[in-house]
Amino acid sequence: MARPAPRRQRPALPDGVGLSRHVEAFLEMLVAERGAARNTLAAYQADLDDFAGFAAARGVAVHAADAESLRGWVRQLAGAGYAARTQARRLSAIRQFHRFLAREGVRADDPTELLESPRLPASLPKALSEAEVETLIAAAAALPSRRGPVAAAAAELLYCSGLRASELIALPAGALRAEEGLVAVRGKGGKERLVPISARARELALAARTDAAERAGAKGARWLFPSRAASGHLTRQSLALLLKEAALTAGIDPARVSPHVLRHSFASHLLGRGADLRSLQVLLGHADIATTQIYTKVLEARLKALVEAHHPLAQ
């Protein structure tokens, strides 16, 4: 007699009390379709719980709110002193929830289509100069003991590829394509992309892995940056500490150095040397060009200098 097929396990959700079935279904979709991490789920649940509480106080179910209720919630966030960027992030969670409801036929409309996002302040990414990055990488290589090879490889790869910290530490051992000068990256939502890297970055990464693999044991064998951590690979905290230590050695304020700063430096320096936003979007792994447009200030400065240098009336 054939054995019955095993029941499909439900994705693990954050601990919580009183999740509505619609919110729970939405969170399960994030896990099943987008591969959302536990921290991401917790953030979405917190935002939805906050809105659900606001709606319930007005006698409205979380899945049945209208545009006016949503506007009232956004006004409450602003009145509570939340920054525009935090308001926009929370509203994004609510937008995605209502798009899910409309897609599933729970409701016929999407009230978030009528909402305006909070106006975000224009701000430039905090980037290091090209000279500072070179000094930082050299200082990383000079760190004592076995920290030097890992720090130098990580700093070089972050800067020459624009990887996120989470992408770098989770690179598998086979991520570096032999003879191609490319690294295969699995980004947000499980989407894969190929990013060009320098020959020096590839050599540093391979050398660092060879040095660390034996000490990491079998668990670390599958990672490009193996370690003795429970995950088997370098942790975000260890990566950040290595960069801070390299910054101190280089004479750079450690508060100015992080994996994210090196990602911003990669983008800013590329644009400053003539790259276009669409290419940068692909390299950074942004799903929407609007996310990449934070760097338009860099483009504006370059175009202004171009006009001032070459236009006949600029003098």
mmCIF file of C-alpha atoms in Angstrom, residues 21-297:
data_model
loop_
_atom_site.group_PDB
_atom_site.id
_atom_site.type_symbol
_atom_site.label_atom_id
_atom_site.label_comp_id
_atom_site.label_asym_id
_atom_site.label_seq_id
_atom_site.Cartn_x
_atom_site.Cartn_y
_atom_site.Cartn_z
ATOM 1 C CA ARG A 21 -5.738 34.938 9.043
ATOM 2 C CA HIS A 22 -5.146 37.465 6.254
ATOM 3 C CA VAL A 23 -1.957 38.808 7.837
ATOM 4 C CA GLU A 24 -0.807 35.253 8.509
ATOM 5 C CA ALA A 25 -1.456 34.278 4.881
ATOM 6 C CA PHE A 26 0.483 37.331 3.714
ATOM 7 C CA LEU A 27 3.485 36.474 5.889
ATOM 8 C CA GLU A 28 3.413 32.878 4.668
ATOM 9 C CA MET A 29 3.460 34.176 1.080
ATOM 10 C CA LEU A 30 6.561 36.248 1.869
ATOM 11 C CA VAL A 31 8.328 33.089 3.032
ATOM 12 C CA ALA A 32 7.117 30.751 0.290
ATOM 13 C CA GLU A 33 7.419 33.082 -2.718
ATOM 14 C CA ARG A 34 10.106 35.578 -1.743
ATOM 15 C CA GLY A 35 12.228 33.624 0.717
ATOM 16 C CA ALA A 36 11.865 36.371 3.318
ATOM 17 C CA ALA A 37 14.173 36.087 6.319
ATOM 18 C CA ARG A 38 12.879 35.883 9.886
ATOM 19 C CA ASN A 39 13.920 39.469 10.672
ATOM 20 C CA THR A 40 12.072 40.678 7.567
ATOM 21 C CA LEU A 41 8.937 38.824 8.650
ATOM 22 C CA ALA A 42 9.177 40.305 12.136
ATOM 23 C CA ALA A 43 9.415 43.824 10.676
ATOM 24 C CA TYR A 44 6.394 43.285 8.414
ATOM 25 C CA GLN A 45 4.394 41.811 11.274
ATOM 26 C CA ALA A 46 5.233 44.755 13.560
ATOM 27 C CA ASP A 47 4.090 47.254 10.920
ATOM 28 C CA LEU A 48 0.888 45.332 10.224
ATOM 29 C CA ASP A 49 0.175 44.911 13.951
ATOM 30 C CA ASP A 50 0.577 48.651 14.422
ATOM 31 C CA PHE A 51 -1.865 49.420 11.626
ATOM 32 C CA ALA A 52 -4.271 46.708 12.795
ATOM 33 C CA GLY A 53 -4.386 48.311 16.252
ATOM 34 C CA PHE A 54 -5.070 51.724 14.714
ATOM 35 C CA ALA A 55 -7.858 50.295 12.525
ATOM 36 C CA ALA A 56 -9.408 48.257 15.353
ATOM 37 C CA ALA A 57 -9.705 51.388 17.498
ATOM 38 C CA ARG A 58 -11.941 52.755 14.744
ATOM 39 C CA GLY A 59 -13.949 49.564 14.385
ATOM 40 C CA VAL A 60 -12.303 48.511 11.115
ATOM 41 C CA ALA A 61 -10.743 45.117 10.356
ATOM 42 C CA VAL A 62 -7.149 45.211 9.121
ATOM 43 C CA HIS A 63 -8.119 43.753 5.733
ATOM 44 C CA ALA A 64 -11.116 46.063 5.235
ATOM 45 C CA ALA A 65 -9.605 49.511 5.790
ATOM 46 C CA ASP A 66 -10.345 52.322 3.354
ATOM 47 C CA ALA A 67 -8.031 55.026 2.041
ATOM 48 C CA GLU A 68 -9.101 57.509 4.732
ATOM 49 C CA SER A 69 -8.184 55.072 7.516
ATOM 50 C CA LEU A 70 -4.791 54.574 5.909
ATOM 51 C CA ARG A 71 -4.246 58.331 5.638
ATOM 52 C CA GLY A 72 -5.151 58.689 9.311
ATOM 53 C CA TRP A 73 -2.568 56.057 10.232
ATOM 54 C CA VAL A 74 0.134 57.829 8.210
ATOM 55 C CA ARG A 75 -0.790 61.138 9.888
ATOM 56 C CA GLN A 76 -0.473 59.427 13.262
ATOM 57 C CA LEU A 77 3.013 58.212 12.383
ATOM 58 C CA ALA A 78 4.032 61.727 11.397
ATOM 59 C CA GLY A 79 2.500 63.154 14.568
ATOM 60 C CA ALA A 80 4.417 60.641 16.671
ATOM 61 C CA GLY A 81 7.651 62.043 15.274
ATOM 62 C CA TYR A 82 8.650 59.182 12.986
ATOM 63 C CA ALA A 83 11.100 60.206 10.264
ATOM 64 C CA ALA A 84 9.822 60.337 6.688
ATOM 65 C CA ARG A 85 11.986 57.353 5.771
ATOM 66 C CA THR A 86 10.466 55.266 8.596
ATOM 67 C CA GLN A 87 6.963 56.318 7.560
ATOM 68 C CA ALA A 88 7.723 55.292 3.960
ATOM 69 C CA ARG A 89 9.056 51.896 5.071
ATOM 70 C CA ARG A 90 5.969 51.187 7.165
ATOM 71 C CA LEU A 91 3.649 52.332 4.389
ATOM 72 C CA SER A 92 5.487 50.032 1.975
ATOM 73 C CA ALA A 93 4.575 47.043 4.161
ATOM 74 C CA ILE A 94 0.911 48.085 4.163
ATOM 75 C CA ARG A 95 0.957 48.602 0.384
ATOM 76 C CA GLN A 96 2.315 45.113 -0.203
ATOM 77 C CA PHE A 97 -0.276 43.636 2.158
ATOM 78 C CA HIS A 98 -3.151 45.277 0.273
ATOM 79 C CA ARG A 99 -1.749 44.267 -3.110
ATOM 80 C CA PHE A 100 -1.697 40.715 -1.797
ATOM 81 C CA LEU A 101 -5.332 41.012 -0.655
ATOM 82 C CA ALA A 102 -6.389 42.290 -4.081
ATOM 83 C CA ARG A 103 -4.433 39.551 -5.854
ATOM 84 C CA GLU A 104 -6.040 36.865 -3.693
ATOM 85 C CA GLY A 105 -9.529 38.284 -4.238
ATOM 86 C CA VAL A 106 -10.033 39.142 -0.559
ATOM 87 C CA ARG A 107 -11.022 42.635 -1.643
ATOM 88 C CA ALA A 108 -11.826 44.162 -5.008
ATOM 89 C CA ASP A 109 -9.769 47.330 -4.636
ATOM 90 C CA ASP A 110 -6.402 48.492 -3.360
ATOM 91 C CA PRO A 111 -6.884 51.617 -1.197
ATOM 92 C CA THR A 112 -3.139 52.221 -0.994
ATOM 93 C CA GLU A 113 -3.143 53.275 -4.666
ATOM 94 C CA LEU A 114 -4.688 56.568 -3.530
ATOM 95 C CA LEU A 115 -2.001 57.280 -0.931
ATOM 96 C CA GLU A 116 1.005 59.522 -1.413
ATOM 97 C CA SER A 117 4.287 58.390 0.065
ATOM 98 C CA PRO A 118 5.963 60.709 2.590
ATOM 99 C CA ARG A 119 8.406 63.073 0.934
ATOM 100 C CA LEU A 120 11.896 61.776 1.671
ATOM 101 C CA PRO A 121 14.708 64.253 2.291
ATOM 102 C CA ALA A 122 17.364 64.307 -0.404
ATOM 103 C CA SER A 123 20.595 62.917 0.983
ATOM 104 C CA LEU A 124 23.886 61.789 -0.464
ATOM 105 C CA PRO A 125 25.296 58.405 0.521
ATOM 106 C CA LYS A 126 28.279 58.637 2.843
ATOM 107 C CA ALA A 127 31.130 57.495 0.634
ATOM 108 C CA LEU A 128 34.863 57.300 1.232
ATOM 109 C CA SER A 129 37.220 58.912 -1.268
ATOM 110 C CA GLU A 130 39.067 56.676 -3.739
ATOM 111 C CA ALA A 131 42.326 57.318 -1.889
ATOM 112 C CA GLU A 132 40.737 56.407 1.458
ATOM 113 C CA VAL A 133 39.462 53.114 0.072
ATOM 114 C CA GLU A 134 42.929 52.164 -1.195
ATOM 115 C CA THR A 135 44.398 53.070 2.203
ATOM 116 C CA LEU A 136 41.710 51.028 3.962
ATOM 117 C CA ILE A 137 42.366 47.905 1.874
ATOM 118 C CA ALA A 138 46.116 48.185 2.425
ATOM 119 C CA ALA A 139 45.555 48.571 6.172
ATOM 120 C CA ALA A 140 43.213 45.565 6.178
ATOM 121 C CA ALA A 141 45.910 43.401 4.606
ATOM 122 C CA ALA A 142 48.332 44.510 7.314
ATOM 123 C CA LEU A 143 46.152 43.379 10.223
ATOM 124 C CA PRO A 144 47.993 40.912 12.463
ATOM 125 C CA SER A 145 47.482 37.172 12.694
ATOM 126 C CA ARG A 146 45.084 35.591 10.214
ATOM 127 C CA ARG A 147 42.691 38.537 10.203
ATOM 128 C CA GLY A 148 44.629 40.329 7.481
ATOM 129 C CA PRO A 149 43.840 38.053 4.500
ATOM 130 C CA VAL A 150 40.114 37.891 5.342
ATOM 131 C CA ALA A 151 39.825 41.636 6.004
ATOM 132 C CA ALA A 152 41.640 42.553 2.788
ATOM 133 C CA ALA A 153 39.595 40.133 0.674
ATOM 134 C CA ALA A 154 36.309 41.301 2.175
ATOM 135 C CA ALA A 155 37.121 45.016 1.787
ATOM 136 C CA GLU A 156 38.327 44.549 -1.794
ATOM 137 C CA LEU A 157 35.270 42.505 -2.797
ATOM 138 C CA LEU A 158 32.803 44.891 -1.159
ATOM 139 C CA TYR A 159 34.324 47.873 -2.900
ATOM 140 C CA CYS A 160 34.871 46.382 -6.354
ATOM 141 C CA SER A 161 31.468 44.686 -6.571
ATOM 142 C CA GLY A 162 29.076 46.738 -4.430
ATOM 143 C CA LEU A 163 27.801 43.646 -2.613
ATOM 144 C CA ARG A 164 25.617 43.924 0.458
ATOM 145 C CA ALA A 165 27.161 42.565 3.670
ATOM 146 C CA SER A 166 24.586 39.755 3.742
ATOM 147 C CA GLU A 167 25.471 38.820 0.159
ATOM 148 C CA LEU A 168 29.211 38.788 0.793
ATOM 149 C CA ILE A 169 29.247 36.587 3.886
ATOM 150 C CA ALA A 170 26.889 34.042 2.272
ATOM 151 C CA LEU A 171 28.900 33.622 -0.939
ATOM 152 C CA PRO A 172 29.351 29.895 -1.589
ATOM 153 C CA ALA A 173 32.813 28.498 -2.283
ATOM 154 C CA GLY A 174 32.011 28.205 -5.990
ATOM 155 C CA ALA A 175 30.741 31.781 -6.372
ATOM 156 C CA LEU A 176 33.920 32.919 -8.136
ATOM 157 C CA ARG A 177 33.691 31.887 -11.774
ATOM 158 C CA ALA A 178 37.048 30.532 -12.946
ATOM 159 C CA GLU A 179 38.733 32.591 -15.667
ATOM 160 C CA GLU A 180 35.698 34.851 -16.032
ATOM 161 C CA GLY A 181 36.326 37.604 -13.493
ATOM 162 C CA LEU A 182 32.743 37.314 -12.221
ATOM 163 C CA VAL A 183 31.079 36.530 -8.918
ATOM 164 C CA ALA A 184 27.651 34.863 -8.774
ATOM 165 C CA VAL A 185 25.509 36.600 -6.147
ATOM 166 C CA ARG A 186 22.172 35.591 -4.654
ATOM 167 C CA GLY A 187 20.507 38.820 -3.606
ATOM 168 C CA LYS A 188 17.214 39.862 -2.050
ATOM 169 C CA GLY A 189 14.279 37.623 -2.846
ATOM 170 C CA GLY A 190 16.649 34.879 -3.969
ATOM 171 C CA LYS A 191 17.388 36.658 -7.255
ATOM 172 C CA GLU A 192 20.778 35.850 -8.775
ATOM 173 C CA ARG A 193 23.078 38.185 -10.660
ATOM 174 C CA LEU A 194 26.633 38.103 -12.017
ATOM 175 C CA VAL A 195 28.910 40.958 -10.980
ATOM 176 C CA PRO A 196 32.348 41.654 -12.490
ATOM 177 C CA ILE A 197 35.242 41.762 -10.020
ATOM 178 C CA SER A 198 38.918 42.606 -10.293
ATOM 179 C CA ALA A 199 41.614 39.965 -10.634
ATOM 180 C CA ARG A 200 43.116 41.205 -7.368
ATOM 181 C CA ALA A 201 39.815 40.736 -5.521
ATOM 182 C CA ARG A 202 39.522 37.189 -6.836
ATOM 183 C CA GLU A 203 43.071 36.317 -5.802
ATOM 184 C CA LEU A 204 42.625 37.808 -2.324
ATOM 185 C CA ALA A 205 39.327 35.947 -1.779
ATOM 186 C CA LEU A 206 40.745 32.587 -2.870
ATOM 187 C CA ALA A 207 43.855 33.064 -0.721
ATOM 188 C CA ALA A 208 41.769 34.010 2.320
ATOM 189 C CA ARG A 209 39.517 30.978 1.841
ATOM 190 C CA THR A 210 42.470 28.594 1.555
ATOM 191 C CA ASP A 211 43.876 29.993 4.787
ATOM 192 C CA ALA A 212 40.586 29.810 6.713
ATOM 193 C CA ALA A 213 38.973 26.636 5.341
ATOM 194 C CA GLU A 214 41.090 24.181 7.334
ATOM 195 C CA ARG A 215 40.368 25.934 10.621
ATOM 196 C CA ALA A 216 36.637 26.212 9.894
ATOM 197 C CA GLY A 217 36.166 22.476 9.443
ATOM 198 C CA ALA A 218 33.599 20.620 7.373
ATOM 199 C CA LYS A 219 30.801 23.081 8.139
ATOM 200 C CA GLY A 220 32.720 25.924 6.533
ATOM 201 C CA ALA A 221 33.756 23.986 3.430
ATOM 202 C CA ARG A 222 30.825 25.274 1.377
ATOM 203 C CA TRP A 223 31.496 29.001 1.962
ATOM 204 C CA LEU A 224 33.877 31.474 0.333
ATOM 205 C CA PHE A 225 34.457 33.100 3.740
ATOM 206 C CA PRO A 226 34.398 30.089 6.119
ATOM 207 C CA SER A 227 34.557 30.485 9.880
ATOM 208 C CA ARG A 228 33.880 28.601 13.095
ATOM 209 C CA ALA A 229 30.576 30.418 13.592
ATOM 210 C CA ALA A 230 27.403 28.352 13.862
ATOM 211 C CA SER A 231 26.489 29.308 10.298
ATOM 212 C CA GLY A 232 29.832 28.064 9.009
ATOM 213 C CA HIS A 233 30.621 31.414 7.379
ATOM 214 C CA LEU A 234 31.833 34.852 8.425
ATOM 215 C CA THR A 235 29.169 36.742 10.405
ATOM 216 C CA ARG A 236 27.990 40.303 9.760
ATOM 217 C CA GLN A 237 29.332 41.343 13.163
ATOM 218 C CA SER A 238 32.784 39.889 12.467
ATOM 219 C CA LEU A 239 32.865 41.565 9.052
ATOM 220 C CA ALA A 240 31.971 44.940 10.539
ATOM 221 C CA LEU A 241 34.605 44.589 13.279
ATOM 222 C CA LEU A 242 37.304 43.694 10.732
ATOM 223 C CA LEU A 243 36.534 46.854 8.748
ATOM 224 C CA LYS A 244 36.539 48.994 11.909
ATOM 225 C CA GLU A 245 39.927 47.566 12.885
ATOM 226 C CA ALA A 246 41.276 48.246 9.397
ATOM 227 C CA ALA A 247 39.946 51.816 9.567
ATOM 228 C CA LEU A 248 41.786 52.432 12.847
ATOM 229 C CA THR A 249 44.998 51.091 11.314
ATOM 230 C CA ALA A 250 44.476 53.312 8.259
ATOM 231 C CA GLY A 251 43.882 56.427 10.363
ATOM 232 C CA ILE A 252 40.249 56.723 9.205
ATOM 233 C CA ASP A 253 37.427 57.393 11.655
ATOM 234 C CA PRO A 254 35.879 53.918 12.228
ATOM 235 C CA ALA A 255 32.423 55.515 12.381
ATOM 236 C CA ARG A 256 32.787 56.328 8.674
ATOM 237 C CA VAL A 257 33.551 52.738 7.636
ATOM 238 C CA SER A 258 31.110 49.855 7.243
ATOM 239 C CA PRO A 259 30.141 47.311 4.560
ATOM 240 C CA HIS A 260 27.304 49.635 3.514
ATOM 241 C CA VAL A 261 29.676 52.583 3.164
ATOM 242 C CA LEU A 262 31.886 50.540 0.823
ATOM 243 C CA ARG A 263 28.798 49.659 -1.227
ATOM 244 C CA HIS A 264 27.944 53.364 -1.469
ATOM 245 C CA SER A 265 31.541 54.181 -2.366
ATOM 246 C CA PHE A 266 31.430 51.613 -5.172
ATOM 247 C CA ALA A 267 28.284 53.232 -6.620
ATOM 248 C CA SER A 268 29.412 56.836 -6.173
ATOM 249 C CA HIS A 269 32.842 56.276 -7.700
ATOM 250 C CA LEU A 270 31.382 54.423 -10.701
ATOM 251 C CA LEU A 271 28.963 57.265 -11.422
ATOM 252 C CA GLY A 272 31.693 59.826 -10.917
ATOM 253 C CA ARG A 273 33.723 58.091 -13.605
ATOM 254 C CA GLY A 274 30.907 57.954 -16.157
ATOM 255 C CA ALA A 275 28.680 54.930 -15.399
ATOM 256 C CA ASP A 276 24.921 55.261 -15.980
ATOM 257 C CA LEU A 277 22.135 54.622 -13.485
ATOM 258 C CA ARG A 278 20.633 51.659 -15.337
ATOM 259 C CA SER A 279 23.935 49.755 -15.316
ATOM 260 C CA LEU A 280 24.413 50.635 -11.664
ATOM 261 C CA GLN A 281 20.934 49.280 -10.885
ATOM 262 C CA VAL A 282 21.915 45.893 -12.327
ATOM 263 C CA LEU A 283 25.229 45.788 -10.481
ATOM 264 C CA LEU A 284 23.683 46.724 -7.124
ATOM 265 C CA GLY A 285 20.808 44.280 -7.530
ATOM 266 C CA HIS A 286 18.080 46.915 -7.118
ATOM 267 C CA ALA A 287 14.675 45.662 -8.259
ATOM 268 C CA ASP A 288 13.485 49.217 -8.950
ATOM 269 C CA ILE A 289 15.440 52.018 -10.649
ATOM 270 C CA ALA A 290 13.855 54.400 -8.123
ATOM 271 C CA THR A 291 16.083 52.882 -5.415
ATOM 272 C CA THR A 292 19.183 53.623 -7.499
ATOM 273 C CA GLN A 293 18.127 57.227 -8.051
ATOM 274 C CA ILE A 294 19.464 58.191 -4.631
ATOM 275 C CA TYR A 295 22.744 58.550 -6.520
ATOM 276 C CA THR A 296 21.427 61.202 -8.927
ATOM 277 C CA LYS A 297 23.129 63.900 -6.841
#
